Tab-separated table of C-alpha atoms and ligand atoms in Angstrom:
chain	number	residue	atom	x	y	z
A	164	UNK	CA	9.829	-23.982	4.746
A	165	UNK	CA	12.413	-21.197	3.491
A	166	UNK	CA	13.572	-19.099	6.317
A	167	UNK	CA	15.666	-15.697	4.825
A	168	UNK	CA	17.357	-13.554	6.777
A	169	UNK	CA	17.499	-9.735	6.753
A	170	UNK	CA	19.763	-7.557	9.010
A	171	UNK	CA	19.253	-9.049	12.598
A	172	UNK	CA	15.843	-10.443	11.764
A	173	UNK	CA	14.337	-14.116	10.499
A	174	UNK	CA	11.356	-14.448	8.277
A	175	UNK	CA	9.252	-17.204	7.216
A	176	UNK	CA	6.963	-17.189	4.127
A	177	UNK	CA	3.784	-15.546	4.032
A	178	UNK	CA	1.744	-15.191	0.837
A	179	UNK	CA	3.168	-16.464	-2.268
A	180	UNK	CA	3.602	-14.367	-5.397
A	181	UNK	CA	0.416	-15.973	-7.237
A	182	UNK	CA	-1.706	-15.232	-4.423
A	183	UNK	CA	-0.412	-11.709	-4.670
A	184	UNK	CA	-1.006	-11.171	-7.682
A	185	UNK	CA	-4.029	-12.798	-8.133
A	186	UNK	CA	-5.548	-10.472	-5.469
A	187	UNK	CA	-3.559	-7.477	-7.694
A	188	UNK	CA	-5.496	-8.851	-11.089
A	189	UNK	CA	-9.217	-8.819	-8.981
A	190	UNK	CA	-8.670	-5.465	-7.977
A	191	UNK	CA	-7.979	-4.273	-10.786
A	192	UNK	CA	-11.322	-5.797	-12.556
A	193	UNK	CA	-12.837	-3.979	-9.797
A	194	UNK	CA	-11.388	-0.534	-10.887
A	195	UNK	CA	-12.157	-1.783	-14.196
A	196	UNK	CA	-15.265	-1.905	-13.334
A	197	UNK	CA	-16.074	1.226	-10.844
A	198	UNK	CA	-14.181	3.683	-12.550
A	199	UNK	CA	-15.710	3.288	-16.356
A	200	UNK	CA	-15.331	6.710	-18.225
A	201	UNK	CA	-14.244	8.565	-14.529
A	202	UNK	CA	-10.355	8.301	-15.811
A	203	UNK	CA	-8.963	7.824	-12.106
A	204	UNK	CA	-5.808	9.339	-11.063
A	205	UNK	CA	-4.086	7.034	-8.546
A	206	UNK	CA	-1.673	8.657	-5.610
A	207	UNK	CA	0.697	5.789	-5.236
A	208	UNK	CA	2.622	6.511	-1.667
A	209	UNK	CA	6.176	5.358	-1.875
A	210	UNK	CA	8.236	3.904	-1.023
A	211	UNK	CA	6.490	0.405	0.083
A	212	UNK	CA	3.203	0.688	-3.113
A	213	UNK	CA	5.916	1.100	-5.996
A	214	UNK	CA	5.579	-3.106	-6.647
A	215	UNK	CA	1.874	-3.068	-5.838
A	216	UNK	CA	0.936	0.152	-7.508
A	217	UNK	CA	2.422	-1.449	-10.472
A	218	UNK	CA	1.279	-4.832	-10.517
A	219	UNK	CA	-2.249	-3.037	-10.707
A	220	UNK	CA	-1.507	-0.277	-12.898
A	221	UNK	CA	-0.411	-2.920	-15.539
A	222	UNK	CA	-3.746	-4.743	-15.414
A	223	UNK	CA	-5.636	-1.693	-15.704
A	224	UNK	CA	-7.494	-1.764	-18.815
A	225	UNK	CA	-9.552	1.623	-18.668
A	226	UNK	CA	-7.960	5.580	-18.538
A	227	UNK	CA	-6.013	6.283	-15.330
A	228	UNK	CA	-3.275	8.076	-14.266
A	229	UNK	CA	-0.312	7.594	-11.865
A	230	UNK	CA	1.630	9.960	-9.418
A	231	UNK	CA	3.469	9.589	-6.456
A	232	UNK	CA	4.561	10.935	-2.908
A	233	UNK	CA	6.516	10.003	-0.108
A	234	UNK	CA	5.330	9.559	3.524
A	235	UNK	CA	7.651	7.444	5.523
A	236	UNK	CA	7.212	6.510	9.197
A	237	UNK	CA	8.327	3.237	10.018
A	238	UNK	CA	11.677	2.702	12.216
A	239	UNK	CA	12.883	-1.062	11.671
A	240	UNK	CA	9.830	-2.767	12.569
A	241	UNK	CA	8.105	-0.422	14.869
A	242	UNK	CA	5.939	2.731	13.195
A	243	UNK	CA	7.761	5.664	14.601
A	244	UNK	CA	4.506	7.744	15.330
A	245	UNK	CA	5.822	10.680	13.211
A	246	UNK	CA	4.862	10.960	9.376
A	247	UNK	CA	7.815	12.664	7.635
A	248	UNK	CA	6.970	14.197	3.711
A	249	UNK	CA	9.807	13.713	1.478
A	250	UNK	CA	7.897	14.251	-1.993
A	251	UNK	CA	4.678	15.651	-1.801
A	252	UNK	CA	1.698	16.299	-4.364
A	253	UNK	CA	2.405	17.855	-7.158
A	254	UNK	CA	-0.639	17.371	-9.363
A	255	UNK	CA	-3.600	18.789	-9.550
A	256	UNK	CA	-6.248	16.507	-8.264
A	257	UNK	CA	-9.268	19.368	-7.965
A	258	UNK	CA	-12.750	17.000	-9.795
A	259	UNK	CA	-10.038	14.549	-10.152
A	260	UNK	CA	-11.590	10.422	-9.319
A	261	UNK	CA	-8.599	9.233	-6.802
A	262	UNK	CA	-8.329	6.485	-5.829
A	263	UNK	CA	-4.854	6.503	-2.987
A	264	UNK	CA	-2.475	3.418	-3.537
A	265	UNK	CA	-1.094	2.165	-0.282
A	266	UNK	CA	1.092	-0.886	0.527
A	267	UNK	CA	-0.056	-1.696	4.087
A	268	UNK	CA	-2.714	-0.130	6.711
A	269	UNK	CA	-1.515	-0.756	10.005
A	270	UNK	CA	-1.689	2.144	12.848
A	271	UNK	CA	-3.408	4.527	10.124
A	272	UNK	CA	-1.649	7.523	11.095
A	273	UNK	CA	0.125	8.066	8.046
A	274	UNK	CA	-3.053	8.138	5.756
A	275	UNK	CA	-4.903	10.272	8.899
A	276	UNK	CA	-2.141	12.752	8.087
A	277	UNK	CA	-2.226	12.755	4.357
A	278	UNK	CA	-5.806	12.885	3.904
A	279	UNK	CA	-6.973	16.396	5.009
A	280	UNK	CA	-3.973	17.890	2.244
A	281	UNK	CA	-5.966	15.650	-0.034
A	282	UNK	CA	-9.684	16.826	0.663
A	283	UNK	CA	-8.281	20.867	0.742
A	284	UNK	CA	-8.294	20.244	-3.262
A	285	UNK	CA	-11.874	19.107	-3.393
A	286	UNK	CA	-11.906	16.311	-5.658
A	287	UNK	CA	-14.652	14.519	-7.140
A	288	UNK	CA	-14.531	11.472	-5.368
A	289	UNK	CA	-11.822	9.728	-3.017
A	290	UNK	CA	-11.003	6.112	-2.713
A	291	UNK	CA	-8.180	4.132	-0.671
A	292	UNK	CA	-6.511	0.347	-2.252
A	293	UNK	CA	-4.401	-0.809	-0.207
A	294	UNK	CA	-2.961	-4.634	-0.609
A	295	UNK	CA	-2.618	-5.144	2.869
A	296	UNK	CA	-4.545	-4.386	5.950
A	297	UNK	CA	-3.652	-4.761	9.638
A	298	UNK	CA	-7.197	-4.157	11.363
A	299	UNK	CA	-5.932	-5.495	15.068
A	300	UNK	CA	-3.028	-2.351	14.606
A	301	UNK	CA	-5.586	0.785	14.004
A	302	UNK	CA	-5.401	3.069	16.097
A	303	UNK	CA	-6.407	6.208	13.663
A	304	UNK	CA	-9.407	4.611	11.552
A	305	UNK	CA	-9.245	4.969	7.778
A	306	UNK	CA	-12.023	3.931	5.976
A	307	UNK	CA	-10.852	1.787	3.080
A	308	UNK	CA	-12.620	1.004	0.149
A	309	UNK	CA	-10.575	-2.116	-1.644
A	310	UNK	CA	-7.862	-4.352	0.395
A	311	UNK	CA	-6.647	-7.585	-1.490
A	312	UNK	CA	-5.357	-9.345	2.227
A	313	UNK	CA	-6.446	-8.771	5.813
A	314	UNK	CA	-3.593	-9.756	8.118
A	315	UNK	CA	-2.931	-10.214	11.688
A	316	UNK	CA	-0.539	-8.038	13.192
A	317	UNK	CA	2.527	-8.888	12.781
A	318	UNK	CA	5.514	-7.501	10.675
A	319	UNK	CA	5.502	-8.174	6.934
A	320	UNK	CA	8.659	-7.810	4.514
A	321	UNK	CA	8.498	-8.246	0.742
A	322	UNK	CA	6.764	-7.115	-2.844
A	323	UNK	CA	7.531	-3.762	-2.000
A	324	UNK	CA	7.848	-3.500	2.076
A	325	UNK	CA	10.876	-2.879	3.884
A	326	UNK	CA	13.076	-4.003	6.913
A	327	UNK	CA	15.494	-1.099	7.281
A	328	UNK	CA	15.727	-0.612	3.576
A	329	UNK	CA	15.869	-4.723	2.174
A	330	UNK	CA	13.561	-7.107	1.129
A	331	UNK	CA	11.737	-4.767	-1.066
A	332	UNK	CA	12.795	-7.073	-4.175
A	333	UNK	CA	11.831	-10.095	-2.912
A	334	UNK	CA	8.460	-11.221	-5.278
A	335	UNK	CA	6.236	-12.431	-2.183
A	336	UNK	CA	5.502	-11.459	1.033
A	337	UNK	CA	7.254	-12.738	4.560
A	338	UNK	CA	6.694	-13.127	7.794
A	339	UNK	CA	8.308	-11.857	10.464
A	340	UNK	CA	9.623	-15.404	12.591
A	341	UNK	CA	9.027	-14.900	16.441
A	342	UNK	CA	12.142	-15.903	17.941
B	239	5GP	P1	0.909	3.427	9.937
B	239	5GP	O1	0.914	4.926	9.750
B	239	5GP	O2	-0.756	3.065	9.061
B	239	5GP	O3	1.362	3.450	10.996
B	239	5GP	O4	1.646	2.925	8.711
B	239	5GP	C1	2.093	2.881	7.506
B	239	5GP	C2	3.097	2.757	6.874
B	239	5GP	O5	3.957	1.622	8.231
B	239	5GP	C3	3.114	1.988	5.440
B	239	5GP	O6	2.776	2.379	4.300
B	239	5GP	C4	4.624	0.750	5.780
B	239	5GP	O7	5.281	1.830	4.453
B	239	5GP	C5	4.517	0.678	7.343
B	239	5GP	N1	4.861	-0.436	7.711
B	239	5GP	C6	3.252	-0.807	8.330
B	239	5GP	N2	3.215	-1.884	8.974
B	239	5GP	C7	4.351	-2.251	8.460
B	239	5GP	C8	4.971	-4.004	8.007
B	239	5GP	O8	4.412	-5.101	9.096
B	239	5GP	N3	5.813	-3.888	7.465
B	239	5GP	C9	6.942	-3.264	6.782
B	239	5GP	N4	7.821	-3.518	6.096
B	239	5GP	N5	6.092	-1.889	6.569
B	239	5GP	C10	5.380	-1.584	7.121
B	240	MG	MG1	3.235	2.866	2.935
């Protein structure tokens, strides 16, 4: 097994690129069926979701739009508990069919803080699609409509997700190695 080292921590391979792409394609097919003629507007939550969003979007065959917001709550390998909006929503979502794209749901705090802003603008529908969900870490429950992988409460990295800025470029997912 190839261990990688980022900053002061070691990580071991967790979910392969092949497995990720297979799930993301399946999700795209589901959305293609669920949103025929609905022209969904995806809201991708940066930074972590950029790779997931790009791969999902490539496999959509229906008419769809995408926009980006930037929320952040993590410092190192722990949630700071504080959610900062670094780039807000600049697109009119009233009456639109919205699908929020998140890399990972951990405590649920980030989405719980953002969702009221979305509901305030009265979209015609709202669903949430995530690459990863950590059900054991939930503090603020969020109803998730599409999940690629449910994972245990361990820190992961790669495929867009970082550890203090690094590791986003890795094409597969890694998990923190316990010492
Ligand atoms: P929440 O607000 O649900 O606690 O945290 C959500 C955000 O924290 C995610 O969008 C992600 O940016 C970050 N996060 C949560 N768990 C992990 C993890 O295991 N690894 C990495 N790299 N980021 C995480
Ligand atoms: Mg995120």
